[in-house]
Short mmCIF file of C-alpha atoms and ligand atoms in Angstrom, two decimals:
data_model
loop_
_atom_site.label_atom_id
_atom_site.label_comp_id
_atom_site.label_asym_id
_atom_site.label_seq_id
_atom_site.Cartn_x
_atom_site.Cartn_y
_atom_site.Cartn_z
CA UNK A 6 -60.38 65.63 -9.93
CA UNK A 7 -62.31 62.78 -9.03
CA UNK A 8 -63.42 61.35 -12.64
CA UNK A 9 -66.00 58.80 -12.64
CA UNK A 10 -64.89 55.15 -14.38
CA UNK A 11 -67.47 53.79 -16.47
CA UNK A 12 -65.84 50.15 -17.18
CA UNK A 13 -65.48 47.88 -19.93
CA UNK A 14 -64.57 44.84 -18.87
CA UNK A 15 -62.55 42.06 -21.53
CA UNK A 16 -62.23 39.02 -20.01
CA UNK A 17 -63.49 36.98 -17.04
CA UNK A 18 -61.58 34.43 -15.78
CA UNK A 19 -59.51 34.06 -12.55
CA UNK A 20 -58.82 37.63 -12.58
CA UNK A 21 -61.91 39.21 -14.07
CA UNK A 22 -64.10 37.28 -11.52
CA UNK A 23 -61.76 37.98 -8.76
CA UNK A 24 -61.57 42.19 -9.62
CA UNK A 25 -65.76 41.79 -9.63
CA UNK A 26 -66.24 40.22 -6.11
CA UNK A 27 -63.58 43.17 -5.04
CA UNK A 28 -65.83 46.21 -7.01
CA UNK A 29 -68.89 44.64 -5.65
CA UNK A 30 -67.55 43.76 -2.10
CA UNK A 31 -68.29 47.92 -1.58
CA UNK A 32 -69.28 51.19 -2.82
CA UNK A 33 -66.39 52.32 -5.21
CA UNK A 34 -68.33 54.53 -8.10
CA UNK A 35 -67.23 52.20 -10.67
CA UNK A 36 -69.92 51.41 -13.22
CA UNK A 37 -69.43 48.21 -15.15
CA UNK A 38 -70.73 48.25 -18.03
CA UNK A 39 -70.56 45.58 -20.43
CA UNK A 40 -68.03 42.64 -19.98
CA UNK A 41 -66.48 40.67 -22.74
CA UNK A 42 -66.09 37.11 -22.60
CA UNK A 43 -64.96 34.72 -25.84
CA UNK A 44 -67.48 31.73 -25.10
CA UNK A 45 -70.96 32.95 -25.18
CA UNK A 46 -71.73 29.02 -24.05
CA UNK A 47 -70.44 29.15 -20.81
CA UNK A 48 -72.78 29.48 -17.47
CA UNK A 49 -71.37 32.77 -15.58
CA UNK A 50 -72.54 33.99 -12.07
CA UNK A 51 -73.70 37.26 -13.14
CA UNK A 52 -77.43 37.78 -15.15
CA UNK A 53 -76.50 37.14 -19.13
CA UNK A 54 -77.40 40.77 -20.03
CA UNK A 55 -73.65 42.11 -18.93
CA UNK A 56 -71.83 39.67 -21.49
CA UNK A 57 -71.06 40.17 -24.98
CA UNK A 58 -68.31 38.58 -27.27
CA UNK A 59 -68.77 41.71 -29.31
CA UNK A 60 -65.26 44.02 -28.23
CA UNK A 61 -67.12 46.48 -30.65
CA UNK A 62 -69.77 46.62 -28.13
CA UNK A 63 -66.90 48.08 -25.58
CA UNK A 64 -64.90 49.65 -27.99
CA UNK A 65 -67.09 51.78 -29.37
CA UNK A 66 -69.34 52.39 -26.50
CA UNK A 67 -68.88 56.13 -26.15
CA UNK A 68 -70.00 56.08 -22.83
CA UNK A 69 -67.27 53.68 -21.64
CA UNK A 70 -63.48 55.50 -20.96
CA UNK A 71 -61.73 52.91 -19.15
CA UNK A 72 -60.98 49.00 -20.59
CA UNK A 73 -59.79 46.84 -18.42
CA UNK A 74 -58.14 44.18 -20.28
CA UNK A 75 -58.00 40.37 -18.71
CA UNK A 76 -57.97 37.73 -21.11
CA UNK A 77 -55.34 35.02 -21.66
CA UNK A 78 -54.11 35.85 -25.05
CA UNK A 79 -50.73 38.26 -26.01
CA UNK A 80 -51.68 38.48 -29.32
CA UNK A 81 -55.63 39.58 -29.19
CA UNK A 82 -54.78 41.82 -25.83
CA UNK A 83 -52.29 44.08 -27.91
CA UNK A 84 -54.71 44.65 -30.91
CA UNK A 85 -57.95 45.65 -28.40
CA UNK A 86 -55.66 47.73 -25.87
CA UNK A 87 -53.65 49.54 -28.68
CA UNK A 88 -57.30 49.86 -30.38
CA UNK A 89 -58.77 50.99 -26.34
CA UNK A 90 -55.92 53.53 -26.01
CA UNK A 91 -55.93 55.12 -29.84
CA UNK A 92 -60.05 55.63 -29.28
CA UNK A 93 -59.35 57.59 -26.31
CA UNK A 94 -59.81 54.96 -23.71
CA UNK A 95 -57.49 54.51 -20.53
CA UNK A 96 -56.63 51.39 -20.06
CA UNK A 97 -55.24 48.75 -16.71
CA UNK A 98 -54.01 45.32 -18.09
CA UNK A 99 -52.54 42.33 -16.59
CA UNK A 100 -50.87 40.33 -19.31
CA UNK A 101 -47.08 40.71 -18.89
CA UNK A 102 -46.99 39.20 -22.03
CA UNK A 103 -48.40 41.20 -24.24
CA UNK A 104 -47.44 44.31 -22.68
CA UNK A 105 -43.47 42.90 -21.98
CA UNK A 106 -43.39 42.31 -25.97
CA UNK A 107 -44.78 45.76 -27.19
CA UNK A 108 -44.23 48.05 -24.40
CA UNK A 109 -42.00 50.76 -26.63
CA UNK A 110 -44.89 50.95 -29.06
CA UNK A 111 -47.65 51.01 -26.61
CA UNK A 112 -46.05 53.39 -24.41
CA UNK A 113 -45.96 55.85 -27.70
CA UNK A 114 -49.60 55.20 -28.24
CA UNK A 115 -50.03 56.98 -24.75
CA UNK A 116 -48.07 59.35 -25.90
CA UNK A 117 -49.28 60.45 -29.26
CA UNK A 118 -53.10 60.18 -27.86
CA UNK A 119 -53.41 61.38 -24.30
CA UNK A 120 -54.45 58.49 -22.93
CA UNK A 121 -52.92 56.09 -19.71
CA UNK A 122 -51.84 52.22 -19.42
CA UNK A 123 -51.62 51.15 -16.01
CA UNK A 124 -50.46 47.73 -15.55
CA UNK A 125 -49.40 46.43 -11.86
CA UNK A 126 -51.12 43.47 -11.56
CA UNK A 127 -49.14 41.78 -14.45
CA UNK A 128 -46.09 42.30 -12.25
CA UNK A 129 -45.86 40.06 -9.21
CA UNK A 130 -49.60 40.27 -8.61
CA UNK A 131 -51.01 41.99 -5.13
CA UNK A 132 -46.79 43.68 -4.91
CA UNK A 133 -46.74 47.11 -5.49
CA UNK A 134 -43.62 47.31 -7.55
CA UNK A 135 -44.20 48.94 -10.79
CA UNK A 136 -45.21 52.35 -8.80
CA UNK A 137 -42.72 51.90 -6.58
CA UNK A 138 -39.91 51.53 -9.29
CA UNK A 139 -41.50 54.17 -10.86
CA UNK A 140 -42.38 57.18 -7.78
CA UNK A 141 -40.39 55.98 -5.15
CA UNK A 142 -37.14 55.24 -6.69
CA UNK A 143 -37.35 57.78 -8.95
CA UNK A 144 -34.20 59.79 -8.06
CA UNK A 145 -32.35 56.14 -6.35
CA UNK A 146 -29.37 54.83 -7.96
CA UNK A 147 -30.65 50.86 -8.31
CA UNK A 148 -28.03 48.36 -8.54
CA UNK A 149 -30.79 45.21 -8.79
CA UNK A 150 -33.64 44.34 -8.60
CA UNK A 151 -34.29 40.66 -8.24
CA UNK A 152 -36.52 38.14 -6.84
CA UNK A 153 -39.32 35.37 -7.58
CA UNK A 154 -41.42 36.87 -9.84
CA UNK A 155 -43.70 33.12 -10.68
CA UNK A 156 -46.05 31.84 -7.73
CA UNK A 157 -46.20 28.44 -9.56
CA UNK A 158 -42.53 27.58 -10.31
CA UNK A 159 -42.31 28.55 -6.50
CA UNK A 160 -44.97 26.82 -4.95
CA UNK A 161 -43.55 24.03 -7.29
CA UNK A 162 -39.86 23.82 -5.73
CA UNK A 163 -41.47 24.72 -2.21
CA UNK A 164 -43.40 21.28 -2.69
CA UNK A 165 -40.47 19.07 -3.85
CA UNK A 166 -37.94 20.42 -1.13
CA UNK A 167 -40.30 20.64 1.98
CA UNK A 168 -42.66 18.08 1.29
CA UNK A 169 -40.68 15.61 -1.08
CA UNK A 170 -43.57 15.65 -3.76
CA UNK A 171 -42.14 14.55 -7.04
CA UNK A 172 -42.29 17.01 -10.16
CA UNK A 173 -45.43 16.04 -12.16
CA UNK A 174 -47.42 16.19 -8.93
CA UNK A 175 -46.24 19.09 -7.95
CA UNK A 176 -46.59 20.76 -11.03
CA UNK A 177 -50.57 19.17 -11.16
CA UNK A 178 -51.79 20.61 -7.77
CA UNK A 179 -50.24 24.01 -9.10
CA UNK A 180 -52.39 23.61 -11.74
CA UNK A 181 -55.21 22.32 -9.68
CA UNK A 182 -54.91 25.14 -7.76
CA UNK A 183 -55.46 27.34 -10.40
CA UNK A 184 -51.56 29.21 -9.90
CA UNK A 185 -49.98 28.02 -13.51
CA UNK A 186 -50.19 29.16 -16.96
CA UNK A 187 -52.62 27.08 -19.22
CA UNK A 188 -49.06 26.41 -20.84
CA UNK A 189 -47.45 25.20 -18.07
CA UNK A 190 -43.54 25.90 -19.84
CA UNK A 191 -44.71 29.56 -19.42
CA UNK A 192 -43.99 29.38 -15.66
CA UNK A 193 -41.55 26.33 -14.97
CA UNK A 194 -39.48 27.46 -18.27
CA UNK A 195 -38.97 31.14 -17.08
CA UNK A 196 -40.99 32.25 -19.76
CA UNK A 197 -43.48 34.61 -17.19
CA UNK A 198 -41.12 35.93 -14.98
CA UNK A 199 -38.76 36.98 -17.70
CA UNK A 200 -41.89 38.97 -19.48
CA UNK A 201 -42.60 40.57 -15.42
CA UNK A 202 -38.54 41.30 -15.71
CA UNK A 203 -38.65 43.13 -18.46
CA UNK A 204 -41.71 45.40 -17.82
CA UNK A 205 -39.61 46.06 -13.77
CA UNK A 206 -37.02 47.01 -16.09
CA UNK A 207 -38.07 49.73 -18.04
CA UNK A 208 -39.62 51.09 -14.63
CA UNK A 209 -35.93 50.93 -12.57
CA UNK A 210 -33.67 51.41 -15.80
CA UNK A 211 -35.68 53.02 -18.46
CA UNK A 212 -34.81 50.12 -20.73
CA UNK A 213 -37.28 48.77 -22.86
CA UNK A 214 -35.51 45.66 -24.03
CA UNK A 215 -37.07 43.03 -26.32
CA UNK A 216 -38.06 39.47 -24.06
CA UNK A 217 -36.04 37.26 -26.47
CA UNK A 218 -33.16 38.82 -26.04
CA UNK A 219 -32.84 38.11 -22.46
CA UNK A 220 -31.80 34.39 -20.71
CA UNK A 221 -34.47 32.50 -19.35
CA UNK A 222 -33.93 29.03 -17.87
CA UNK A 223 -36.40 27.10 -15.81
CA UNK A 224 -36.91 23.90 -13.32
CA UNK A 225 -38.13 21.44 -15.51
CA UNK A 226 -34.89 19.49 -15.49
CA UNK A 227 -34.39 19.90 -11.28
CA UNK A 228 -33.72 16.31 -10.37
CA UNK A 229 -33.25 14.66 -7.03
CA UNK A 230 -29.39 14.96 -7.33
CA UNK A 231 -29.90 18.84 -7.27
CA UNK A 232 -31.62 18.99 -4.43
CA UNK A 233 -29.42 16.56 -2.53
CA UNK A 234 -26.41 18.62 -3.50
CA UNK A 235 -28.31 22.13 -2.59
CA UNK A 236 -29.82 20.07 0.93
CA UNK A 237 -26.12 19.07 1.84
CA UNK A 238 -25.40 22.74 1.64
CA UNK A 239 -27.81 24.12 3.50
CA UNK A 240 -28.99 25.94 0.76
CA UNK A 241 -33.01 26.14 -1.07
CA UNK A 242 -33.40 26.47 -5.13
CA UNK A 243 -35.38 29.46 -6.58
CA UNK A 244 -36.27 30.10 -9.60
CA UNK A 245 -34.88 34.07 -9.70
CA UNK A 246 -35.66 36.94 -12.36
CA UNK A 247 -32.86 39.32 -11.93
CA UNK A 248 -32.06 43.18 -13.39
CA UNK A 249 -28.52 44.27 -12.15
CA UNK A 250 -26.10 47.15 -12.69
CA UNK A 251 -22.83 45.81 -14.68
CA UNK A 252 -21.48 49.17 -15.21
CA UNK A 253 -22.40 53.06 -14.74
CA UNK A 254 -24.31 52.93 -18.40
CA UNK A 255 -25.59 49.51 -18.26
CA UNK A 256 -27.74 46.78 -16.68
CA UNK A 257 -27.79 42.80 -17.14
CA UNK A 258 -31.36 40.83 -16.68
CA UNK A 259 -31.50 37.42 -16.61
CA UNK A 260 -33.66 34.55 -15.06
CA UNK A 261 -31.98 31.63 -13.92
CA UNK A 262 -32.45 29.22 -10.75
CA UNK A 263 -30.26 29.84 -7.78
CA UNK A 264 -28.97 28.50 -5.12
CA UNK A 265 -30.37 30.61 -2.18
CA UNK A 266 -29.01 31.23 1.74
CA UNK A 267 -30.92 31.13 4.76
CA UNK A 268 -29.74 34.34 5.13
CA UNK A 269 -31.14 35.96 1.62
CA UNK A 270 -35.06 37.32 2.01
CA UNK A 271 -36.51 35.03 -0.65
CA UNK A 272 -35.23 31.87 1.18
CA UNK A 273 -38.61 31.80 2.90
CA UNK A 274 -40.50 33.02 0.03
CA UNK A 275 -42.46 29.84 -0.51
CA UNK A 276 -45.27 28.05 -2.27
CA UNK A 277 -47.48 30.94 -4.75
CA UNK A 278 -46.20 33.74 -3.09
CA UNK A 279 -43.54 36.79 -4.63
CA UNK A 280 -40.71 38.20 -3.31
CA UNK A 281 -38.57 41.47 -4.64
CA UNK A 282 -35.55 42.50 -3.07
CA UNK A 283 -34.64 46.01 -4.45
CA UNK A 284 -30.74 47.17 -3.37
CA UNK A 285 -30.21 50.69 -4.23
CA UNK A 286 -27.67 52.79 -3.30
CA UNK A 287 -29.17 55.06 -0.37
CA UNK A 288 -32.32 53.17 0.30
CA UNK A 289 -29.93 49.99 0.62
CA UNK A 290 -31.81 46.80 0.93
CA UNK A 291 -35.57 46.87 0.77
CA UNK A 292 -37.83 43.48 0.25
CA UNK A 293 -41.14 43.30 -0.77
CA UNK A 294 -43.35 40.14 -0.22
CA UNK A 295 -46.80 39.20 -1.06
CA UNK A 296 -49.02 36.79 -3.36
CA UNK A 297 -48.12 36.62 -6.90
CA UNK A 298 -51.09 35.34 -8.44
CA UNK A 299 -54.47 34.18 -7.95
CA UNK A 300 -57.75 36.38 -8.66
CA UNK A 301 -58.34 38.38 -5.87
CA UNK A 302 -54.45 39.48 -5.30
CA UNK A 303 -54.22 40.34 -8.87
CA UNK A 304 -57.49 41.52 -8.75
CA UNK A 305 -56.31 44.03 -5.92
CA UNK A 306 -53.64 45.09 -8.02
CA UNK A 307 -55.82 46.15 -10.89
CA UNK A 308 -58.28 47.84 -8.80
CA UNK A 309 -55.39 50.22 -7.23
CA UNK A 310 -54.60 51.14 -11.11
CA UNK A 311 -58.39 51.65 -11.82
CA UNK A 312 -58.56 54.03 -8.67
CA UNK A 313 -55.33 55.20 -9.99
CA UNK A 314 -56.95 56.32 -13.23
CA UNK A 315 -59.48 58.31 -11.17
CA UNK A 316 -57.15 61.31 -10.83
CA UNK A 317 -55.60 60.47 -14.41
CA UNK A 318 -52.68 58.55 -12.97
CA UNK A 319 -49.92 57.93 -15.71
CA UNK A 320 -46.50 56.39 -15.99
CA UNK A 321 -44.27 59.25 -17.30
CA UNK A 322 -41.46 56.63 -17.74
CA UNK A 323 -38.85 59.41 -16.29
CA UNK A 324 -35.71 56.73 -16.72
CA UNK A 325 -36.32 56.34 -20.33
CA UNK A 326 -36.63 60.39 -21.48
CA UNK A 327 -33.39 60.88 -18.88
CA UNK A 328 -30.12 61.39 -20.01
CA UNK A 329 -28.02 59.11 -19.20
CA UNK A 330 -30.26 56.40 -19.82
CA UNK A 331 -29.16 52.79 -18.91
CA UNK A 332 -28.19 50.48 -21.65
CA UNK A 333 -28.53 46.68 -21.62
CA UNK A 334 -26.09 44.79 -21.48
CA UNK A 335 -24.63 40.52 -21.53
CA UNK A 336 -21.96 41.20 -20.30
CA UNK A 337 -21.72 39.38 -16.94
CA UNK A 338 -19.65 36.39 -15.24
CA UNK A 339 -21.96 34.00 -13.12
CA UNK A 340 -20.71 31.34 -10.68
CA UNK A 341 -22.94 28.11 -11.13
CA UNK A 342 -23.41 25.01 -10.43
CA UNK A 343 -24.40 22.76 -13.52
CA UNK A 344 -25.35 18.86 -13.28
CA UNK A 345 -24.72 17.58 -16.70
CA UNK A 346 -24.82 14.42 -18.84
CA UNK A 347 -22.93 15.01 -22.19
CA UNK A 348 -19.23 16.17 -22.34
CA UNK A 349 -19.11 18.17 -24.87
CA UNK A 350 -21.53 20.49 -22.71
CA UNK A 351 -18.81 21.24 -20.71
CA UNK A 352 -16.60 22.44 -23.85
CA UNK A 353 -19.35 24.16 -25.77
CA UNK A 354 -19.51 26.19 -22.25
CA UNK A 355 -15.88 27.22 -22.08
CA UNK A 356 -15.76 28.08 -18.33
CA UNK A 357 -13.64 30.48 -17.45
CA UNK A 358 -12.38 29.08 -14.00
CA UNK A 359 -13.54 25.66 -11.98
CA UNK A 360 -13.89 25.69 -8.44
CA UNK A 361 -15.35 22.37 -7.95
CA UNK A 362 -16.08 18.84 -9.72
CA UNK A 363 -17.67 15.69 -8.87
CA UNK A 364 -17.79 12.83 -11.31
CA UNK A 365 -19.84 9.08 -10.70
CA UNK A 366 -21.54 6.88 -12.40
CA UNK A 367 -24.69 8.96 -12.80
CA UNK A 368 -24.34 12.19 -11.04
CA UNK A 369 -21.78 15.17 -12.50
CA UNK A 370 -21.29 18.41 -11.34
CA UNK A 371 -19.31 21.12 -12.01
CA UNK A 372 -19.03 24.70 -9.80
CA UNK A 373 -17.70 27.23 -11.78
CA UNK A 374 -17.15 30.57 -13.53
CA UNK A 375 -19.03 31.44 -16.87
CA UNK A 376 -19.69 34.40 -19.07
CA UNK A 377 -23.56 34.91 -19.80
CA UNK A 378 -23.07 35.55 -23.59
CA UNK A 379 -21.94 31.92 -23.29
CA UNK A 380 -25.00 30.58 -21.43
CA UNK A 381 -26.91 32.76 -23.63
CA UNK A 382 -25.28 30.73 -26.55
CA UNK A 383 -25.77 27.20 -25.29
CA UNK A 384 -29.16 27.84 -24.35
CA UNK A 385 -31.02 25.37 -26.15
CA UNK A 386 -27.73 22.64 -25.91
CA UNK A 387 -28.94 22.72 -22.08
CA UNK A 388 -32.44 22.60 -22.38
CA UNK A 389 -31.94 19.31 -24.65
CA UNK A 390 -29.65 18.00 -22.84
CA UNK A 391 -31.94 17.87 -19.55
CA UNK A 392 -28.81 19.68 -17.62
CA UNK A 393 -29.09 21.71 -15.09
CA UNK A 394 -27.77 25.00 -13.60
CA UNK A 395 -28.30 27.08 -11.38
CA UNK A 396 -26.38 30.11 -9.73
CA UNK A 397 -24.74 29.64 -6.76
CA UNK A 398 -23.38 32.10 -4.14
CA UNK A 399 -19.25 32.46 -4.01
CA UNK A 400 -17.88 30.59 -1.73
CA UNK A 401 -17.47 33.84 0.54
CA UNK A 402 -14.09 32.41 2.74
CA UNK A 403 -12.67 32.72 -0.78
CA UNK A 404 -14.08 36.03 -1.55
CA UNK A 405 -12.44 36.96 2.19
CA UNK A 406 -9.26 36.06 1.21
CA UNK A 407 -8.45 37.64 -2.15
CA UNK A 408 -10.37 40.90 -0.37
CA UNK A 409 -7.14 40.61 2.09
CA UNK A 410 -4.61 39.69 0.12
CA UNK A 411 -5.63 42.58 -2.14
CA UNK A 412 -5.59 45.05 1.14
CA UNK A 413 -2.14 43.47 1.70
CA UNK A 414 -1.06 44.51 -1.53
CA UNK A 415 -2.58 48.25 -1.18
CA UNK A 416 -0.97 48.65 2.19
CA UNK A 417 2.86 46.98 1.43
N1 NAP B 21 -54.37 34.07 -12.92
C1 NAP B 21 -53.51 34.82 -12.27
O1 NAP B 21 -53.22 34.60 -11.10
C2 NAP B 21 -52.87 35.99 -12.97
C3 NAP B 21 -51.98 36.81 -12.23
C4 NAP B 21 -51.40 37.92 -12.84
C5 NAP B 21 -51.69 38.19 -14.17
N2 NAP B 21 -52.55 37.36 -14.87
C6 NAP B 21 -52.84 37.70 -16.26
O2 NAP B 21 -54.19 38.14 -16.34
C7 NAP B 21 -54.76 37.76 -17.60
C8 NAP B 21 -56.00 36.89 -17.35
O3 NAP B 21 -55.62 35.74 -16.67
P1 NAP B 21 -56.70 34.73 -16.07
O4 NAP B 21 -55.93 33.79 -15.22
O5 NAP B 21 -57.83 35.48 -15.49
O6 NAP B 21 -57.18 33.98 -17.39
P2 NAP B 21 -58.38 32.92 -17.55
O7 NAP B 21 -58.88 32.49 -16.21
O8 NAP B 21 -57.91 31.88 -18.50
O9 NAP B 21 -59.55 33.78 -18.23
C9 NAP B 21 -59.38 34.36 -19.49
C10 NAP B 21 -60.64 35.12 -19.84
O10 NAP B 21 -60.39 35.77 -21.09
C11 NAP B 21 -61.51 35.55 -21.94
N3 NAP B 21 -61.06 35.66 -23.34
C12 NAP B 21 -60.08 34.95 -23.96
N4 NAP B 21 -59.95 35.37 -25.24
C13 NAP B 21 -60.83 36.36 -25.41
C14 NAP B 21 -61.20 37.20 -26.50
N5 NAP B 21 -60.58 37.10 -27.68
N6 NAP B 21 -62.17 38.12 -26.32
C15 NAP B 21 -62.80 38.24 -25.14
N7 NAP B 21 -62.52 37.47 -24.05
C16 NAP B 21 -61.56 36.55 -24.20
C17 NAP B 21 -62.02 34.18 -21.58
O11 NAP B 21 -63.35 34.07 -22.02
P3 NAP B 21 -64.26 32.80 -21.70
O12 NAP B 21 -64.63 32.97 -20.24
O13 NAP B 21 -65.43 32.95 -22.59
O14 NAP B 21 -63.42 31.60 -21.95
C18 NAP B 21 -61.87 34.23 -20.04
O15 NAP B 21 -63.00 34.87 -19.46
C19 NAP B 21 -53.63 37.03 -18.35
O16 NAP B 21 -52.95 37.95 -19.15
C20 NAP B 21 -52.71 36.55 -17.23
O17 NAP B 21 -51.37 36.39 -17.66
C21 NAP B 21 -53.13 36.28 -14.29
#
């Protein structure tokens, strides 16, 4: 049935604005109807008569059954899309974080009133991969999903390793550019991509798992050490957001930097744009790659869950009622690299096995084995201490070896 949308709009910044010069570029049968802004001060390039900073004036607007929600606070967004979707409203969102932190309770809102949250623009912007997680892999045994889910940390490390720009100016014309957070520790601290994670997960795993609860470290302590020691390996550092199998019953998600190959997908992923490598156990290896932020990518995304609405498109969550539902999990071993200062890092760590170690007078590194409950532990011992670690791939000619030595075993 081809419903018509009559639109309240909440918000209209970078997104907002984009997702209007999309609905206006043709003739979709969407009528906007009223759009909410906060500052009624501010000159805006449409006539004054669509604005309000009354949500009432959307809210209760009976002839109004779709909010879209696009504003840039978690805590507001949850009380006017839970309010949207208990009036009978369906709603499309972008904020990963509200929706990340309150997704159980907001998916039983749908539930217990009839009514649809559609939210792929807050995941990877213009990448289709909420849907996809959701349709396409329905039936697909998924051992990861992983990838760079932040434009801005990217197009941060893309400028420091290709073009040698220092931190703080990177970080600047990402923000110049319009790509970060307003709070730029959101991005470079792993903050977003861990709320993206989260909301992936629940679509590949049926796991709706609470944000603090899962590891996020950033790039804000990268120095020009790292990259030397990643350069002389032939290897690029990216900030990764990663959901993996550990075991038949549960999954592991973490975001961490990484060492990448030249021969992984996202080693090319560079400057704002996404990348999501989904491994699954028929499908194998699939990548998806596109822009991860900016107005009219994200915009595009929230326009495909409007039209989505249009032939009452919902999530039926299918992982979460199944079964055997996926459980999540810490329990994981990580080879990493980690460029420290104090000591009594190293011992707070406990690593489990040490492949590597370089000591001088003001560059240490360690390569080694370490359990993520550990990590998850020392957290804020790292971030104080300016370390920094990253994953690294094994060394393989290792792996190769204790792979044959174990098939000499099996076969003598
Ligand atoms: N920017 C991106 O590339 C991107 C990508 C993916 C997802 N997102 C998500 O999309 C959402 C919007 O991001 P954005 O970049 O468009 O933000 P933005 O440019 O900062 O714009 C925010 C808009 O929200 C309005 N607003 C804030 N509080 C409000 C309130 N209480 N009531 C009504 N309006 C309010 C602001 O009003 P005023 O205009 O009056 O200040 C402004 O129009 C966020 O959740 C963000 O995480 C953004």
């Amino acid at each position: 049935m081809d419903k018509k949308l009559t639109i309240g709009l909440v918000g209209f910044g970078v997104v907002g604005q984009g997702l209007y010069d999309i609905i206006s570029s043709k003739d979709l049968n969407i009528d906007l109807k009223k759009i909410v802004i906060k500052d009624a001060s501010k000159k805006r390039s449409l006539p004054s008569d669509y604005f309000t900073t009354n949500i009432d004036e959307v809210l209760l607007n009976p002839d109004i059954n779709t909010i879209v929600e696009l504003i840039n606070d978690a805590d507001t967004a949850f009380v006017i899309v839970s309010r949207a979707l208990k009036s009978g409203k369906n709603v499309v969102s972008a904020n990963k974080k509200m929706i990340a932190e309150h997704l159980k309770e907001l998916v039983e809102i749908q539930q217990q009133h009839g009514t649809s949250l559609l939210y792929e623009g807050a995941v990877c912007g213009s990448i289709p991969i909420i849907r996809n997680l959701e349709e396409y892999y329905d039936n697909e045994l998924l051992y990861s999903i992983s990838g760079i889910f932040n434009g801005s940390s990217n197009y941060i490390l893309s400028k420091i390793f290709n073009e040698g720009l220092d931190y703080d100016t990177a970080l600047k014309q990402a923000q110049d550019l319009g790509f970060a957070e307003t709070d730029a520790t959101l991005d470079v601290g792993g903050f977003d991509p861990k709320f993206k994670l989260v909301i992936a997960a629940a679509h590949a795993y049926g796991t709706f798992i609470n944000p603090a609860e899962v590891l996020n470290i950033g790039i804000q302590s990268l120095s020009p050490h790292d990259l030397q020691y990643a350069r002389e390996k032939n290897y690029k550092i990216k900030l990764i957001a990663s959901a993996r199998k550990n075991s038949d019953e549960t999954s592991v998600l973490l975001v961490l930097p990484k060492m990448i190959r030249s021969d992984n997908f996202l080693y090319n992923v560079e400057n704002e744009y996404n990348g999501v490598i989904v491994q699954a156990a028929f499908a194998d290896q699939q990548f998806f790659f596109g822009k991860g932020a900016g107005g009219h990518p994200t915009g595009a995304a929230v326009l495909s869950d409007i039209a989505a609405l249009r032939y009452q498109y919902r999530y039926e969550y299918k992982k979460y009622h199944q079964k055997n539902r996926v459980n999540h999990s810490n329990d994981l071993i990580l080879n990493v690299y980690l460029r420290y200062t104090d000591e009594s890092l190293l011992n707070n760590l406990e690593f489990e096995t040490i492949s590597e170690r370089f000591y001088s007078a003001n560059f240490q590194f360690i390569i080694g084995k370490i359990s993520l409950e550990n990590l998850i532990r020392n957290v804020e011992f790292i971030r104080e201490n300016g370390a920094f670690i990253a994953e690294i791939p094994e060394d393989e000619s290792h792996v190769l070896i204790e792979e044959q030595i174990q098939e000499l075993i099996h076969t003598h």
